[in-house]
Amino acid sequence: GFGYTLGNSLRRTLLSSIPGASVTSIRIDSVLHEFSTIEGVTEDVTEIILNLKGLVVSSEHDEPVTMYLRKSGAGDVTAADITPPAGVEVHNPDLKIATLSDKGKLEMELVVERGRGYVSAVQNKGADNEIGRMPVDSIYSPVLKVTYKVEATRVEQRTDFDKLVIDVETKPSIRPRDAIASAGKTLVELFGLARELNVEAEGIDIGPSPVDEQLAADLALPVEDLQLTVRSYNCLKREGIHTVGELISRSEQDLLDIRNFGAKSIDEVKAKLHEMGLSLKDSAPGFDPHAALAAYGDDDYDDAYVEDEQL
């Protein structure tokens, strides 16, 4: 069921991302710019540049390399007249570049670079471009055309398989089979980024952090282990507060509402929680703890009641 997914991905990669080589700039003897004419040459410089766009080359070098063309006398100037360095090959030697008269002479330098896609002459023009060197448009992609179709196919008793048929047309510098292999390698590398997102997590048992473990233990600690005074403990127990977690879910205002739980008990609880790095829940907006403590005081303690509760 992935015929269209794979076919579309391969097509886009083949047309845009297959590396190739192309001429990026030229230099012609005694010519300063592309709007010049050359004595003894039928074509002007602009037409020569247009013809050179059809030149198909391949290069094994990552750095720019220079090819040379020297021709004199009547006749056609073709790509076969170009002298490439080692590691560079011209694949369409029959390409016509210019036409010379009896007294015509053409000497040219052609810079070849590797790249991907299309790069305009403006982009090929360097900041330190020397006088007389003319940048040209570069079409690096060696793939000319890609089409694909998906057909339903049967494998044994199953009929839900896809058959992907790809038609690839390339320049002579690369075989269609090699172009597809290059596109497949590119896609594998790209999808590998997604596959490796969880590699570091495989085989690793990530447990709770020490901080989380300590906090969980503190919250589960029984209130009786806080070593509070008898009356404070009994008041909390009578209110149904049995653990530290339940205690810190209450505010000062909540605790002051407990019978016989006054200012001293509040201070005692806050001190114990502070030792553990914890605190009571914030009271409701507008609650004044000082006014509340002053109102309650400690007169509301009934020691007899509390002691009886403890017993």
PDB file of C-alpha atoms in Angstrom:
ATOM      1  CA  GLY A   1       0.000   0.000   0.000  1.00  0.00           C
ATOM      2  CA  PHE A   2       3.009   2.306  -0.141  1.00  0.00           C
ATOM      3  CA  GLY A   3       3.366   2.482  -3.918  1.00  0.00           C
ATOM      4  CA  TYR A   4       2.352   6.122  -4.281  1.00  0.00           C
ATOM      5  CA  THR A   5       4.256   7.171  -1.162  1.00  0.00           C
ATOM      6  CA  LEU A   6       7.469   5.590  -2.391  1.00  0.00           C
ATOM      7  CA  GLY A   7       6.953   6.640  -6.003  1.00  0.00           C
ATOM      8  CA  ASN A   8       6.348  10.299  -5.200  1.00  0.00           C
ATOM      9  CA  SER A   9       9.296  10.441  -2.796  1.00  0.00           C
ATOM     10  CA  LEU A  10      11.653   8.897  -5.355  1.00  0.00           C
ATOM     11  CA  ARG A  11      10.431  11.185  -8.134  1.00  0.00           C
ATOM     12  CA  ARG A  12      10.933  14.371  -6.128  1.00  0.00           C
ATOM     13  CA  THR A  13      14.362  13.232  -4.967  1.00  0.00           C
ATOM     14  CA  LEU A  14      15.453  12.202  -8.472  1.00  0.00           C
ATOM     15  CA  LEU A  15      14.495  15.565  -9.950  1.00  0.00           C
ATOM     16  CA  SER A  16      15.937  17.767  -7.218  1.00  0.00           C
ATOM     17  CA  SER A  17      18.655  16.060  -5.227  1.00  0.00           C
ATOM     18  CA  ILE A  18      20.868  13.919  -7.472  1.00  0.00           C
ATOM     19  CA  PRO A  19      24.351  15.487  -7.584  1.00  0.00           C
ATOM     20  CA  GLY A  20      25.962  16.296 -10.901  1.00  0.00           C
ATOM     21  CA  ALA A  21      28.483  18.553 -12.606  1.00  0.00           C
ATOM     22  CA  SER A  22      28.068  21.605 -14.801  1.00  0.00           C
ATOM     23  CA  VAL A  23      29.932  24.569 -16.256  1.00  0.00           C
ATOM     24  CA  THR A  24      29.662  27.537 -13.885  1.00  0.00           C
ATOM     25  CA  SER A  25      31.731  30.181 -15.716  1.00  0.00           C
ATOM     26  CA  ILE A  26      33.745  30.703 -18.901  1.00  0.00           C
ATOM     27  CA  ARG A  27      36.514  32.954 -20.067  1.00  0.00           C
ATOM     28  CA  ILE A  28      37.122  33.681 -23.775  1.00  0.00           C
ATOM     29  CA  ASP A  29      40.348  35.177 -25.052  1.00  0.00           C
ATOM     30  CA  SER A  30      39.998  38.917 -25.852  1.00  0.00           C
ATOM     31  CA  VAL A  31      36.352  39.011 -24.663  1.00  0.00           C
ATOM     32  CA  LEU A  32      35.322  41.165 -21.685  1.00  0.00           C
ATOM     33  CA  HIS A  33      31.558  40.522 -21.434  1.00  0.00           C
ATOM     34  CA  GLU A  34      28.782  38.339 -22.807  1.00  0.00           C
ATOM     35  CA  PHE A  35      27.468  40.995 -25.190  1.00  0.00           C
ATOM     36  CA  SER A  36      30.624  40.960 -27.290  1.00  0.00           C
ATOM     37  CA  THR A  37      31.259  39.497 -30.729  1.00  0.00           C
ATOM     38  CA  ILE A  38      34.336  37.559 -31.772  1.00  0.00           C
ATOM     39  CA  GLU A  39      36.073  38.161 -35.073  1.00  0.00           C
ATOM     40  CA  GLY A  40      35.879  35.112 -37.306  1.00  0.00           C
ATOM     41  CA  VAL A  41      33.133  33.473 -35.199  1.00  0.00           C
ATOM     42  CA  THR A  42      29.579  33.343 -36.545  1.00  0.00           C
ATOM     43  CA  GLU A  43      27.890  33.210 -33.149  1.00  0.00           C
ATOM     44  CA  ASP A  44      28.107  36.015 -30.627  1.00  0.00           C
ATOM     45  CA  VAL A  45      29.145  35.316 -27.047  1.00  0.00           C
ATOM     46  CA  THR A  46      25.567  35.120 -25.766  1.00  0.00           C
ATOM     47  CA  GLU A  47      24.738  32.380 -28.269  1.00  0.00           C
ATOM     48  CA  ILE A  48      27.916  30.486 -27.391  1.00  0.00           C
ATOM     49  CA  ILE A  49      26.899  30.558 -23.721  1.00  0.00           C
ATOM     50  CA  LEU A  50      23.441  29.231 -24.604  1.00  0.00           C
ATOM     51  CA  ASN A  51      25.050  26.370 -26.536  1.00  0.00           C
ATOM     52  CA  LEU A  52      27.297  25.537 -23.587  1.00  0.00           C
ATOM     53  CA  LYS A  53      24.246  25.026 -21.354  1.00  0.00           C
ATOM     54  CA  GLY A  54      23.676  21.807 -23.284  1.00  0.00           C
ATOM     55  CA  LEU A  55      27.122  20.458 -22.395  1.00  0.00           C
ATOM     56  CA  VAL A  56      26.962  17.250 -20.355  1.00  0.00           C
ATOM     57  CA  VAL A  57      29.944  16.639 -18.091  1.00  0.00           C
ATOM     58  CA  SER A  58      30.781  14.572 -15.045  1.00  0.00           C
ATOM     59  CA  SER A  59      33.458  15.284 -12.477  1.00  0.00           C
ATOM     60  CA  GLU A  60      35.045  13.243  -9.729  1.00  0.00           C
ATOM     61  CA  HIS A  61      36.426  16.356  -8.048  1.00  0.00           C
ATOM     62  CA  ASP A  62      34.705  18.199  -5.209  1.00  0.00           C
ATOM     63  CA  GLU A  63      36.665  21.349  -6.034  1.00  0.00           C
ATOM     64  CA  PRO A  64      36.216  23.450  -9.210  1.00  0.00           C
ATOM     65  CA  VAL A  65      38.298  22.282 -12.181  1.00  0.00           C
ATOM     66  CA  THR A  66      39.101  23.986 -15.493  1.00  0.00           C
ATOM     67  CA  MET A  67      38.695  22.625 -19.021  1.00  0.00           C
ATOM     68  CA  TYR A  68      40.244  24.243 -22.102  1.00  0.00           C
ATOM     69  CA  LEU A  69      39.008  24.653 -25.659  1.00  0.00           C
ATOM     70  CA  ARG A  70      41.302  25.775 -28.488  1.00  0.00           C
ATOM     71  CA  LYS A  71      40.213  25.726 -32.124  1.00  0.00           C
ATOM     72  CA  SER A  72      41.188  27.689 -35.245  1.00  0.00           C
ATOM     73  CA  GLY A  73      40.351  27.478 -38.943  1.00  0.00           C
ATOM     74  CA  ALA A  74      37.067  27.065 -40.767  1.00  0.00           C
ATOM     75  CA  GLY A  75      34.550  24.599 -39.360  1.00  0.00           C
ATOM     76  CA  ASP A  76      32.360  23.795 -36.415  1.00  0.00           C
ATOM     77  CA  VAL A  77      33.553  23.940 -32.845  1.00  0.00           C
ATOM     78  CA  THR A  78      32.127  21.005 -30.892  1.00  0.00           C
ATOM     79  CA  ALA A  79      32.432  19.604 -27.397  1.00  0.00           C
ATOM     80  CA  ALA A  80      34.963  17.127 -28.781  1.00  0.00           C
ATOM     81  CA  ASP A  81      37.416  20.034 -29.057  1.00  0.00           C
ATOM     82  CA  ILE A  82      37.349  20.505 -25.279  1.00  0.00           C
ATOM     83  CA  THR A  83      40.322  19.152 -23.344  1.00  0.00           C
ATOM     84  CA  PRO A  84      39.141  18.024 -19.882  1.00  0.00           C
ATOM     85  CA  PRO A  85      41.540  17.274 -17.005  1.00  0.00           C
ATOM     86  CA  ALA A  86      41.786  13.872 -15.361  1.00  0.00           C
ATOM     87  CA  GLY A  87      38.605  12.933 -13.525  1.00  0.00           C
ATOM     88  CA  VAL A  88      36.376  15.021 -15.814  1.00  0.00           C
ATOM     89  CA  GLU A  89      34.518  13.604 -18.814  1.00  0.00           C
ATOM     90  CA  VAL A  90      32.488  15.211 -21.612  1.00  0.00           C
ATOM     91  CA  HIS A  91      29.557  12.932 -22.497  1.00  0.00           C
ATOM     92  CA  ASN A  92      28.132  14.645 -25.596  1.00  0.00           C
ATOM     93  CA  PRO A  93      31.154  15.411 -27.820  1.00  0.00           C
ATOM     94  CA  ASP A  94      28.898  16.100 -30.827  1.00  0.00           C
ATOM     95  CA  LEU A  95      27.406  19.206 -29.193  1.00  0.00           C
ATOM     96  CA  LYS A  96      27.963  22.230 -31.460  1.00  0.00           C
ATOM     97  CA  ILE A  97      29.331  25.252 -29.651  1.00  0.00           C
ATOM     98  CA  ALA A  98      30.286  27.719 -32.423  1.00  0.00           C
ATOM     99  CA  THR A  99      31.186  28.096 -36.108  1.00  0.00           C
ATOM    100  CA  LEU A 100      34.544  29.484 -37.277  1.00  0.00           C
ATOM    101  CA  SER A 101      35.519  31.111 -40.581  1.00  0.00           C
ATOM    102  CA  ASP A 102      38.885  30.656 -42.301  1.00  0.00           C
ATOM    103  CA  LYS A 103      40.513  33.231 -40.059  1.00  0.00           C
ATOM    104  CA  GLY A 104      38.446  32.355 -37.005  1.00  0.00           C
ATOM    105  CA  LYS A 105      40.035  31.388 -33.715  1.00  0.00           C
ATOM    106  CA  LEU A 106      38.436  30.467 -30.395  1.00  0.00           C
ATOM    107  CA  GLU A 107      40.231  29.964 -27.096  1.00  0.00           C
ATOM    108  CA  MET A 108      38.156  29.364 -23.997  1.00  0.00           C
ATOM    109  CA  GLU A 109      38.417  28.312 -20.352  1.00  0.00           C
ATOM    110  CA  LEU A 110      35.472  26.488 -18.799  1.00  0.00           C
ATOM    111  CA  VAL A 111      35.163  26.037 -15.016  1.00  0.00           C
ATOM    112  CA  VAL A 112      33.320  22.874 -13.949  1.00  0.00           C
ATOM    113  CA  GLU A 113      31.863  22.348 -10.466  1.00  0.00           C
ATOM    114  CA  ARG A 114      29.709  19.755  -8.734  1.00  0.00           C
ATOM    115  CA  GLY A 115      26.347  20.604  -7.212  1.00  0.00           C
ATOM    116  CA  ARG A 116      22.623  19.872  -7.087  1.00  0.00           C
ATOM    117  CA  GLY A 117      19.605  21.300  -8.872  1.00  0.00           C
ATOM    118  CA  TYR A 118      19.771  24.626 -10.695  1.00  0.00           C
ATOM    119  CA  VAL A 119      21.978  27.625  -9.931  1.00  0.00           C
ATOM    120  CA  SER A 120      21.581  30.884 -11.843  1.00  0.00           C
ATOM    121  CA  ALA A 121      24.410  32.900 -13.360  1.00  0.00           C
ATOM    122  CA  VAL A 122      23.827  35.610 -10.750  1.00  0.00           C
ATOM    123  CA  GLN A 123      24.483  33.106  -7.968  1.00  0.00           C
ATOM    124  CA  ASN A 124      27.556  31.789  -9.777  1.00  0.00           C
ATOM    125  CA  LYS A 125      29.040  35.277  -9.922  1.00  0.00           C
ATOM    126  CA  GLY A 126      31.541  35.501  -7.090  1.00  0.00           C
ATOM    127  CA  ALA A 127      32.367  38.647  -5.148  1.00  0.00           C
ATOM    128  CA  ASP A 128      35.911  38.562  -6.524  1.00  0.00           C
ATOM    129  CA  ASN A 129      34.870  37.733 -10.093  1.00  0.00           C
ATOM    130  CA  GLU A 130      37.734  38.748 -12.385  1.00  0.00           C
ATOM    131  CA  ILE A 131      37.232  40.877 -15.480  1.00  0.00           C
ATOM    132  CA  GLY A 132      36.481  38.749 -18.517  1.00  0.00           C
ATOM    133  CA  ARG A 133      35.122  35.764 -16.545  1.00  0.00           C
ATOM    134  CA  MET A 134      31.458  35.298 -17.363  1.00  0.00           C
ATOM    135  CA  PRO A 135      29.187  33.255 -15.038  1.00  0.00           C
ATOM    136  CA  VAL A 136      26.621  30.988 -16.673  1.00  0.00           C
ATOM    137  CA  ASP A 137      23.489  29.190 -15.507  1.00  0.00           C
ATOM    138  CA  SER A 138      24.279  25.742 -14.121  1.00  0.00           C
ATOM    139  CA  ILE A 139      21.930  22.785 -14.423  1.00  0.00           C
ATOM    140  CA  TYR A 140      23.550  20.184 -12.202  1.00  0.00           C
ATOM    141  CA  SER A 141      20.776  17.608 -12.159  1.00  0.00           C
ATOM    142  CA  PRO A 142      21.593  14.671 -14.455  1.00  0.00           C
ATOM    143  CA  VAL A 143      17.948  13.537 -14.400  1.00  0.00           C
ATOM    144  CA  LEU A 144      15.769  14.884 -17.209  1.00  0.00           C
ATOM    145  CA  LYS A 145      12.405  13.223 -16.639  1.00  0.00           C
ATOM    146  CA  VAL A 146      10.763  10.924 -14.096  1.00  0.00           C
ATOM    147  CA  THR A 147       7.336   9.308 -14.292  1.00  0.00           C
ATOM    148  CA  TYR A 148       5.854   6.497 -12.265  1.00  0.00           C
ATOM    149  CA  LYS A 149       2.707   4.432 -12.060  1.00  0.00           C
ATOM    150  CA  VAL A 150       1.318   2.107  -9.428  1.00  0.00           C
ATOM    151  CA  GLU A 151      -0.417  -1.101 -10.392  1.00  0.00           C
ATOM    152  CA  ALA A 152      -2.290  -3.549  -8.197  1.00  0.00           C
ATOM    153  CA  THR A 153      -0.522  -6.882  -8.069  1.00  0.00           C
ATOM    154  CA  ARG A 154      -1.158 -10.277  -6.562  1.00  0.00           C
ATOM    155  CA  VAL A 155       1.149 -12.330  -4.369  1.00  0.00           C
ATOM    156  CA  GLU A 156      -0.220 -15.837  -3.807  1.00  0.00           C
ATOM    157  CA  GLN A 157      -3.714 -15.288  -2.380  1.00  0.00           C
ATOM    158  CA  ARG A 158      -3.292 -11.640  -1.465  1.00  0.00           C
ATOM    159  CA  THR A 159      -4.264  -8.890  -3.912  1.00  0.00           C
ATOM    160  CA  ASP A 160      -3.536  -5.780  -1.833  1.00  0.00           C
ATOM    161  CA  PHE A 161       0.073  -5.313  -2.958  1.00  0.00           C
ATOM    162  CA  ASP A 162       1.371  -2.430  -5.096  1.00  0.00           C
ATOM    163  CA  LYS A 163       3.648  -2.710  -8.105  1.00  0.00           C
ATOM    164  CA  LEU A 164       5.691   0.455  -8.648  1.00  0.00           C
ATOM    165  CA  VAL A 165       6.925   1.140 -12.186  1.00  0.00           C
ATOM    166  CA  ILE A 166       9.362   4.059 -12.545  1.00  0.00           C
ATOM    167  CA  ASP A 167      10.467   5.522 -15.882  1.00  0.00           C
ATOM    168  CA  VAL A 168      13.652   7.607 -15.543  1.00  0.00           C
ATOM    169  CA  GLU A 169      15.333   9.559 -18.338  1.00  0.00           C
ATOM    170  CA  THR A 170      18.829  10.872 -17.598  1.00  0.00           C
ATOM    171  CA  LYS A 171      21.733  12.639 -19.229  1.00  0.00           C
ATOM    172  CA  PRO A 172      24.571  10.450 -20.541  1.00  0.00           C
ATOM    173  CA  SER A 173      26.588  11.265 -17.411  1.00  0.00           C
ATOM    174  CA  ILE A 174      24.634   8.784 -15.249  1.00  0.00           C
ATOM    175  CA  ARG A 175      22.636   5.604 -15.757  1.00  0.00           C
ATOM    176  CA  PRO A 176      18.973   5.614 -14.649  1.00  0.00           C
ATOM    177  CA  ARG A 177      19.681   2.645 -12.368  1.00  0.00           C
ATOM    178  CA  ASP A 178      22.458   4.572 -10.619  1.00  0.00           C
ATOM    179  CA  ALA A 179      20.232   7.641 -10.286  1.00  0.00           C
ATOM    180  CA  ILE A 180      17.515   5.590  -8.557  1.00  0.00           C
ATOM    181  CA  ALA A 181      20.113   4.043  -6.256  1.00  0.00           C
ATOM    182  CA  SER A 182      21.393   7.508  -5.334  1.00  0.00           C
ATOM    183  CA  ALA A 183      17.855   8.748  -4.639  1.00  0.00           C
ATOM    184  CA  GLY A 184      17.158   5.694  -2.490  1.00  0.00           C
ATOM    185  CA  LYS A 185      20.322   6.277  -0.484  1.00  0.00           C
ATOM    186  CA  THR A 186      19.334   9.909   0.102  1.00  0.00           C
ATOM    187  CA  LEU A 187      15.856   8.920   1.317  1.00  0.00           C
ATOM    188  CA  VAL A 188      17.230   6.221   3.622  1.00  0.00           C
ATOM    189  CA  GLU A 189      19.564   8.774   5.212  1.00  0.00           C
ATOM    190  CA  LEU A 190      16.736  11.275   5.677  1.00  0.00           C
ATOM    191  CA  PHE A 191      14.230   8.778   7.104  1.00  0.00           C
ATOM    192  CA  GLY A 192      17.014   7.426   9.295  1.00  0.00           C
ATOM    193  CA  LEU A 193      16.820  10.679  11.241  1.00  0.00           C
ATOM    194  CA  ALA A 194      13.277   9.798  12.298  1.00  0.00           C
ATOM    195  CA  ARG A 195      14.211   6.173  13.029  1.00  0.00           C
ATOM    196  CA  GLU A 196      17.000   7.233  15.376  1.00  0.00           C
ATOM    197  CA  LEU A 197      14.802   9.454  17.542  1.00  0.00           C
ATOM    198  CA  ASN A 198      14.331   6.657  20.082  1.00  0.00           C
ATOM    199  CA  VAL A 199      17.692   4.911  19.747  1.00  0.00           C
ATOM    200  CA  GLU A 200      19.051   6.386  22.974  1.00  0.00           C
ATOM    201  CA  ALA A 201      15.994   5.214  24.895  1.00  0.00           C
ATOM    202  CA  GLU A 202      16.233   1.576  23.782  1.00  0.00           C
ATOM    203  CA  GLY A 203      17.399  -0.745  26.536  1.00  0.00           C
ATOM    204  CA  ILE A 204      17.451   1.997  29.147  1.00  0.00           C
ATOM    205  CA  ASP A 205      15.169   1.678  32.156  1.00  0.00           C
ATOM    206  CA  ILE A 206      14.330   5.224  33.097  1.00  0.00           C
ATOM    207  CA  GLY A 207      13.006   5.166  36.660  1.00  0.00           C
ATOM    208  CA  PRO A 208      11.873   8.026  38.858  1.00  0.00           C
ATOM    209  CA  SER A 209      14.502  10.555  39.803  1.00  0.00           C
ATOM    210  CA  PRO A 210      15.878  10.550  43.368  1.00  0.00           C
ATOM    211  CA  VAL A 211      14.098  13.849  44.019  1.00  0.00           C
ATOM    212  CA  ASP A 212      10.733  12.395  42.985  1.00  0.00           C
ATOM    213  CA  GLU A 213      11.313   9.298  45.112  1.00  0.00           C
ATOM    214  CA  GLN A 214      12.110  11.392  48.207  1.00  0.00           C
ATOM    215  CA  LEU A 215       9.085  13.628  47.669  1.00  0.00           C
ATOM    216  CA  ALA A 216       6.796  10.619  47.312  1.00  0.00           C
ATOM    217  CA  ALA A 217       8.200   9.155  50.527  1.00  0.00           C
ATOM    218  CA  ASP A 218       7.697  12.438  52.393  1.00  0.00           C
ATOM    219  CA  LEU A 219       4.103  12.784  51.232  1.00  0.00           C
ATOM    220  CA  ALA A 220       3.309   9.224  52.336  1.00  0.00           C
ATOM    221  CA  LEU A 221       4.844   9.767  55.778  1.00  0.00           C
ATOM    222  CA  PRO A 222       2.269   9.278  58.596  1.00  0.00           C
ATOM    223  CA  VAL A 223       1.495  12.408  60.599  1.00  0.00           C
ATOM    224  CA  GLU A 224       2.357  10.585  63.827  1.00  0.00           C
ATOM    225  CA  ASP A 225       5.980  10.337  62.614  1.00  0.00           C
ATOM    226  CA  LEU A 226       6.237  14.137  62.674  1.00  0.00           C
ATOM    227  CA  GLN A 227       6.470  13.895  66.467  1.00  0.00           C
ATOM    228  CA  LEU A 228       3.880  16.587  67.058  1.00  0.00           C
ATOM    229  CA  THR A 229       2.466  17.340  70.487  1.00  0.00           C
ATOM    230  CA  VAL A 230      -0.358  15.096  71.617  1.00  0.00           C
ATOM    231  CA  ARG A 231      -3.089  17.681  71.176  1.00  0.00           C
ATOM    232  CA  SER A 232      -1.908  18.712  67.688  1.00  0.00           C
ATOM    233  CA  TYR A 233      -1.723  15.103  66.554  1.00  0.00           C
ATOM    234  CA  ASN A 234      -5.146  14.241  67.980  1.00  0.00           C
ATOM    235  CA  CYS A 235      -6.773  17.251  66.307  1.00  0.00           C
ATOM    236  CA  LEU A 236      -5.354  16.237  62.932  1.00  0.00           C
ATOM    237  CA  LYS A 237      -6.323  12.608  63.426  1.00  0.00           C
ATOM    238  CA  ARG A 238      -9.888  13.569  64.383  1.00  0.00           C
ATOM    239  CA  GLU A 239     -10.070  15.676  61.183  1.00  0.00           C
ATOM    240  CA  GLY A 240      -9.023  12.664  59.078  1.00  0.00           C
ATOM    241  CA  ILE A 241      -5.530  13.946  58.272  1.00  0.00           C
ATOM    242  CA  HIS A 242      -3.273  10.901  58.461  1.00  0.00           C
ATOM    243  CA  THR A 243      -0.336  11.641  56.097  1.00  0.00           C
ATOM    244  CA  VAL A 244       1.917  14.567  55.272  1.00  0.00           C
ATOM    245  CA  GLY A 245       0.407  14.675  51.790  1.00  0.00           C
ATOM    246  CA  GLU A 246      -3.042  15.199  53.280  1.00  0.00           C
ATOM    247  CA  LEU A 247      -1.641  17.803  55.669  1.00  0.00           C
ATOM    248  CA  ILE A 248      -0.022  20.029  53.015  1.00  0.00           C
ATOM    249  CA  SER A 249      -3.273  19.995  51.050  1.00  0.00           C
ATOM    250  CA  ARG A 250      -4.775  22.118  53.840  1.00  0.00           C
ATOM    251  CA  SER A 251      -4.205  25.826  54.389  1.00  0.00           C
ATOM    252  CA  GLU A 252      -3.722  27.730  57.665  1.00  0.00           C
ATOM    253  CA  GLN A 253      -7.314  28.805  57.396  1.00  0.00           C
ATOM    254  CA  ASP A 254      -8.443  25.154  57.096  1.00  0.00           C
ATOM    255  CA  LEU A 255      -6.406  24.089  60.126  1.00  0.00           C
ATOM    256  CA  LEU A 256      -7.650  26.976  62.265  1.00  0.00           C
ATOM    257  CA  ASP A 257     -11.192  25.781  61.619  1.00  0.00           C
ATOM    258  CA  ILE A 258     -10.360  22.518  63.411  1.00  0.00           C
ATOM    259  CA  ARG A 259     -11.617  22.464  66.987  1.00  0.00           C
ATOM    260  CA  ASN A 260      -8.852  23.008  69.588  1.00  0.00           C
ATOM    261  CA  PHE A 261      -6.244  23.684  66.860  1.00  0.00           C
ATOM    262  CA  GLY A 262      -4.753  27.081  67.630  1.00  0.00           C
ATOM    263  CA  ALA A 263      -1.769  29.324  67.014  1.00  0.00           C
ATOM    264  CA  LYS A 264       0.815  27.116  68.737  1.00  0.00           C
ATOM    265  CA  SER A 265      -0.277  24.082  66.738  1.00  0.00           C
ATOM    266  CA  ILE A 266      -0.070  26.057  63.489  1.00  0.00           C
ATOM    267  CA  ASP A 267       3.478  27.159  64.293  1.00  0.00           C
ATOM    268  CA  GLU A 268       4.442  23.624  65.254  1.00  0.00           C
ATOM    269  CA  VAL A 269       3.115  22.114  62.008  1.00  0.00           C
ATOM    270  CA  LYS A 270       4.725  24.794  59.846  1.00  0.00           C
ATOM    271  CA  ALA A 271       8.081  24.247  61.550  1.00  0.00           C
ATOM    272  CA  LYS A 272       7.949  20.481  60.980  1.00  0.00           C
ATOM    273  CA  LEU A 273       7.001  20.925  57.327  1.00  0.00           C
ATOM    274  CA  HIS A 274       9.740  23.509  56.836  1.00  0.00           C
ATOM    275  CA  GLU A 275      12.317  20.961  57.999  1.00  0.00           C
ATOM    276  CA  MET A 276      11.116  18.681  55.185  1.00  0.00           C
ATOM    277  CA  GLY A 277      11.146  21.459  52.584  1.00  0.00           C
ATOM    278  CA  LEU A 278       7.349  21.525  52.430  1.00  0.00           C
ATOM    279  CA  SER A 279       4.653  24.029  53.332  1.00  0.00           C
ATOM    280  CA  LEU A 280       0.918  24.317  53.811  1.00  0.00           C
ATOM    281  CA  LYS A 281      -1.432  25.159  50.980  1.00  0.00           C
ATOM    282  CA  ASP A 282      -1.961  28.870  50.346  1.00  0.00           C
ATOM    283  CA  SER A 283      -5.033  30.295  52.043  1.00  0.00           C
ATOM    284  CA  ALA A 284      -7.870  31.930  50.155  1.00  0.00           C
ATOM    285  CA  PRO A 285      -7.334  35.516  48.949  1.00  0.00           C
ATOM    286  CA  GLY A 286      -8.053  38.056  51.672  1.00  0.00           C
ATOM    287  CA  PHE A 287      -7.187  35.709  54.549  1.00  0.00           C
ATOM    288  CA  ASP A 288      -5.073  37.472  57.198  1.00  0.00           C
ATOM    289  CA  PRO A 289      -3.186  34.841  59.235  1.00  0.00           C
ATOM    290  CA  HIS A 290      -2.122  37.357  61.886  1.00  0.00           C
ATOM    291  CA  ALA A 291      -5.671  38.552  62.498  1.00  0.00           C
ATOM    292  CA  ALA A 292      -6.961  34.983  62.554  1.00  0.00           C
ATOM    293  CA  LEU A 293      -4.332  33.809  65.011  1.00  0.00           C
ATOM    294  CA  ALA A 294      -5.024  36.804  67.230  1.00  0.00           C
ATOM    295  CA  ALA A 295      -8.717  36.000  67.193  1.00  0.00           C
ATOM    296  CA  TYR A 296      -8.243  32.309  67.954  1.00  0.00           C
ATOM    297  CA  GLY A 297      -5.323  32.610  70.369  1.00  0.00           C
ATOM    298  CA  ASP A 298      -4.618  29.533  72.440  1.00  0.00           C
ATOM    299  CA  ASP A 299      -7.605  29.814  74.770  1.00  0.00           C
ATOM    300  CA  ASP A 300      -9.609  27.512  72.550  1.00  0.00           C
ATOM    301  CA  TYR A 301      -7.556  24.470  73.587  1.00  0.00           C
ATOM    302  CA  ASP A 302      -9.362  22.007  75.762  1.00  0.00           C
ATOM    303  CA  ASP A 303      -6.559  19.872  77.142  1.00  0.00           C
ATOM    304  CA  ALA A 304      -8.900  17.551  78.931  1.00  0.00           C
ATOM    305  CA  TYR A 305     -10.819  16.921  75.749  1.00  0.00           C
ATOM    306  CA  VAL A 306      -7.688  16.296  73.768  1.00  0.00           C
ATOM    307  CA  GLU A 307      -6.136  13.992  76.334  1.00  0.00           C
ATOM    308  CA  ASP A 308      -9.336  11.972  76.517  1.00  0.00           C
ATOM    309  CA  GLU A 309      -9.279  11.725  72.735  1.00  0.00           C
ATOM    310  CA  GLN A 310      -5.697  10.427  72.854  1.00  0.00           C
ATOM    311  CA  LEU A 311      -6.590   7.798  75.434  1.00  0.00           C
TER     312      LEU A 311
END
